[in-house]
Amino acid sequence: MKLYYAPGSCARASHIALREAGAEFDLALVDFTRAEQRSEAYRAINPKGRVPALETDRGLLTETPAILAWIAQSYPDAGLAPLNDPFQFARLQSFNAYLCSTVHVAHAHSRRGERWADDQAAIDEMKRKAPEVMDSCFRLMETDMVTGPWVMGEAYSVADPYLFTITQWLPAHGLTSTSYPTIHALVQRMLERPAVQDAISAEAG
Ligand SMILES: N[C@@H](CCC(=O)N[C@@H](CS)C(=O)NCC(=O)O)C(=O)O
């Protein structure tokens, strides 16, 4: 297996989950500083031009919630999802879908406005508004979604590395996780986990 990643990107969630699962995999750096994600060579691997992408023996997987669910299902002994409870599994997917489709997209409005507009004024306006939208997403997760101590309650799951990864982006918006106490405590617990420490140091090179 090979995980295509960029340091500190959303690929970190899949990276941590692979380590939690005890999977054997190689890391392949996609260097954003050289725009490698848009290179012909990388697009031949992942036409989306994004990370993460996970090369498996059955083909390429993209989209973080899909990769996380696949890891949890492929390594059931690691206990990374409520695999025997369809309702709880759907709740986990619901949380990860929110991170993917709403929170991550809110974040991208501050850095990748050119995806949605050509007009510089519109791009600037998206950038200006992004911290407000990120804050409202985090307030909603804090009050209505994250049970604590982990996202799903007592059981650690693949939702935790995903939330951890996106929470690391708050300072880019002038925000801090301390404003969301349950999420902040979860981040502190994540930082104590060997899989998280190993992933961070591997990404640092
Ligand atoms: N929906 C995708 C989003 C992937 C994505 O946008 N990844 C970012 C890094 S966090 C990326 O590759 N950006 C490169 C670019 O926009 O050029 C997922 O959740 O996996």
Short mmCIF file of N, CA, C and O and ligand atoms in Angstrom, two decimals, residues 9-10 32 37-38 50-52 63-64 100 104 112 115 162 169, ligand 1:
data_model
loop_
_atom_site.label_atom_id
_atom_site.label_comp_id
_atom_site.label_asym_id
_atom_site.label_seq_id
_atom_site.Cartn_x
_atom_site.Cartn_y
_atom_site.Cartn_z
N SER A 9 -1.62 18.08 5.73
CA SER A 9 -2.86 18.17 4.95
C SER A 9 -3.89 17.20 5.53
O SER A 9 -3.62 16.47 6.48
N CYS A 10 -5.07 17.16 4.89
CA CYS A 10 -6.11 16.24 5.36
C CYS A 10 -5.67 14.78 5.25
O CYS A 10 -6.26 13.90 5.89
N PHE A 32 3.51 20.06 -2.40
CA PHE A 32 2.65 21.18 -2.80
C PHE A 32 3.50 22.42 -3.11
O PHE A 32 3.07 23.27 -3.88
N GLN A 37 0.97 18.27 -7.01
CA GLN A 37 -0.38 17.70 -7.08
C GLN A 37 -1.04 17.95 -8.44
O GLN A 37 -1.95 17.25 -8.85
N ARG A 38 -0.55 19.01 -9.12
CA ARG A 38 -1.12 19.34 -10.43
C ARG A 38 -0.26 18.82 -11.59
O ARG A 38 -0.57 19.04 -12.74
N ARG A 50 -5.42 15.84 -5.93
CA ARG A 50 -5.48 16.10 -4.48
C ARG A 50 -4.87 14.94 -3.70
O ARG A 50 -4.70 13.85 -4.24
N VAL A 51 -4.61 15.21 -2.43
CA VAL A 51 -4.28 14.14 -1.49
C VAL A 51 -5.37 14.14 -0.42
O VAL A 51 -6.00 15.19 -0.22
N PRO A 52 -5.63 13.03 0.26
CA PRO A 52 -4.93 11.76 0.16
C PRO A 52 -5.39 10.93 -1.04
O PRO A 52 -6.49 11.11 -1.56
N GLU A 63 -10.80 10.36 -1.29
CA GLU A 63 -11.84 10.92 -0.41
C GLU A 63 -11.67 10.35 1.00
O GLU A 63 -11.87 9.15 1.26
N THR A 64 -11.32 11.25 1.89
CA THR A 64 -10.96 10.85 3.26
C THR A 64 -12.01 9.96 3.95
O THR A 64 -11.64 8.93 4.52
N CYS A 100 -15.71 16.52 5.84
CA CYS A 100 -15.25 16.53 4.45
C CYS A 100 -15.98 17.59 3.61
O CYS A 100 -15.35 18.36 2.89
N HIS A 104 -13.99 21.16 5.92
CA HIS A 104 -12.82 21.25 5.03
C HIS A 104 -13.07 22.29 3.93
O HIS A 104 -12.19 23.09 3.59
N ARG A 112 -8.05 28.63 -1.22
CA ARG A 112 -8.23 28.12 -2.59
C ARG A 112 -9.46 28.76 -3.23
O ARG A 112 -10.22 28.09 -3.95
N ARG A 115 -10.88 28.34 -6.79
CA ARG A 115 -11.71 27.21 -7.23
C ARG A 115 -13.13 27.65 -7.54
O ARG A 115 -13.82 27.04 -8.34
N TYR A 162 -9.44 12.36 12.08
CA TYR A 162 -9.94 13.31 11.08
C TYR A 162 -10.22 14.67 11.76
O TYR A 162 -9.77 15.72 11.27
N TRP A 169 -5.77 23.09 11.75
CA TRP A 169 -5.79 24.20 10.79
C TRP A 169 -6.37 25.48 11.40
O TRP A 169 -6.33 26.54 10.76
N1 LIG B 1 -12.60 15.75 -0.41
C1 LIG B 1 -11.19 15.41 -0.39
C2 LIG B 1 -10.41 16.71 -0.35
C3 LIG B 1 -8.97 16.48 -0.67
C4 LIG B 1 -8.22 17.82 -0.71
O1 LIG B 1 -8.74 18.85 -1.14
N2 LIG B 1 -6.97 17.76 -0.24
C5 LIG B 1 -6.14 18.94 -0.23
C6 LIG B 1 -5.14 18.88 0.92
S1 LIG B 1 -5.93 19.06 2.50
C7 LIG B 1 -5.36 19.02 -1.52
O2 LIG B 1 -4.93 18.02 -2.04
N3 LIG B 1 -5.17 20.24 -2.03
C8 LIG B 1 -4.34 20.47 -3.17
C9 LIG B 1 -4.89 21.52 -4.09
O3 LIG B 1 -5.99 22.03 -3.85
O4 LIG B 1 -4.20 21.84 -5.05
C10 LIG B 1 -10.88 14.54 0.82
O5 LIG B 1 -11.52 14.72 1.86
O6 LIG B 1 -10.03 13.66 0.75
#
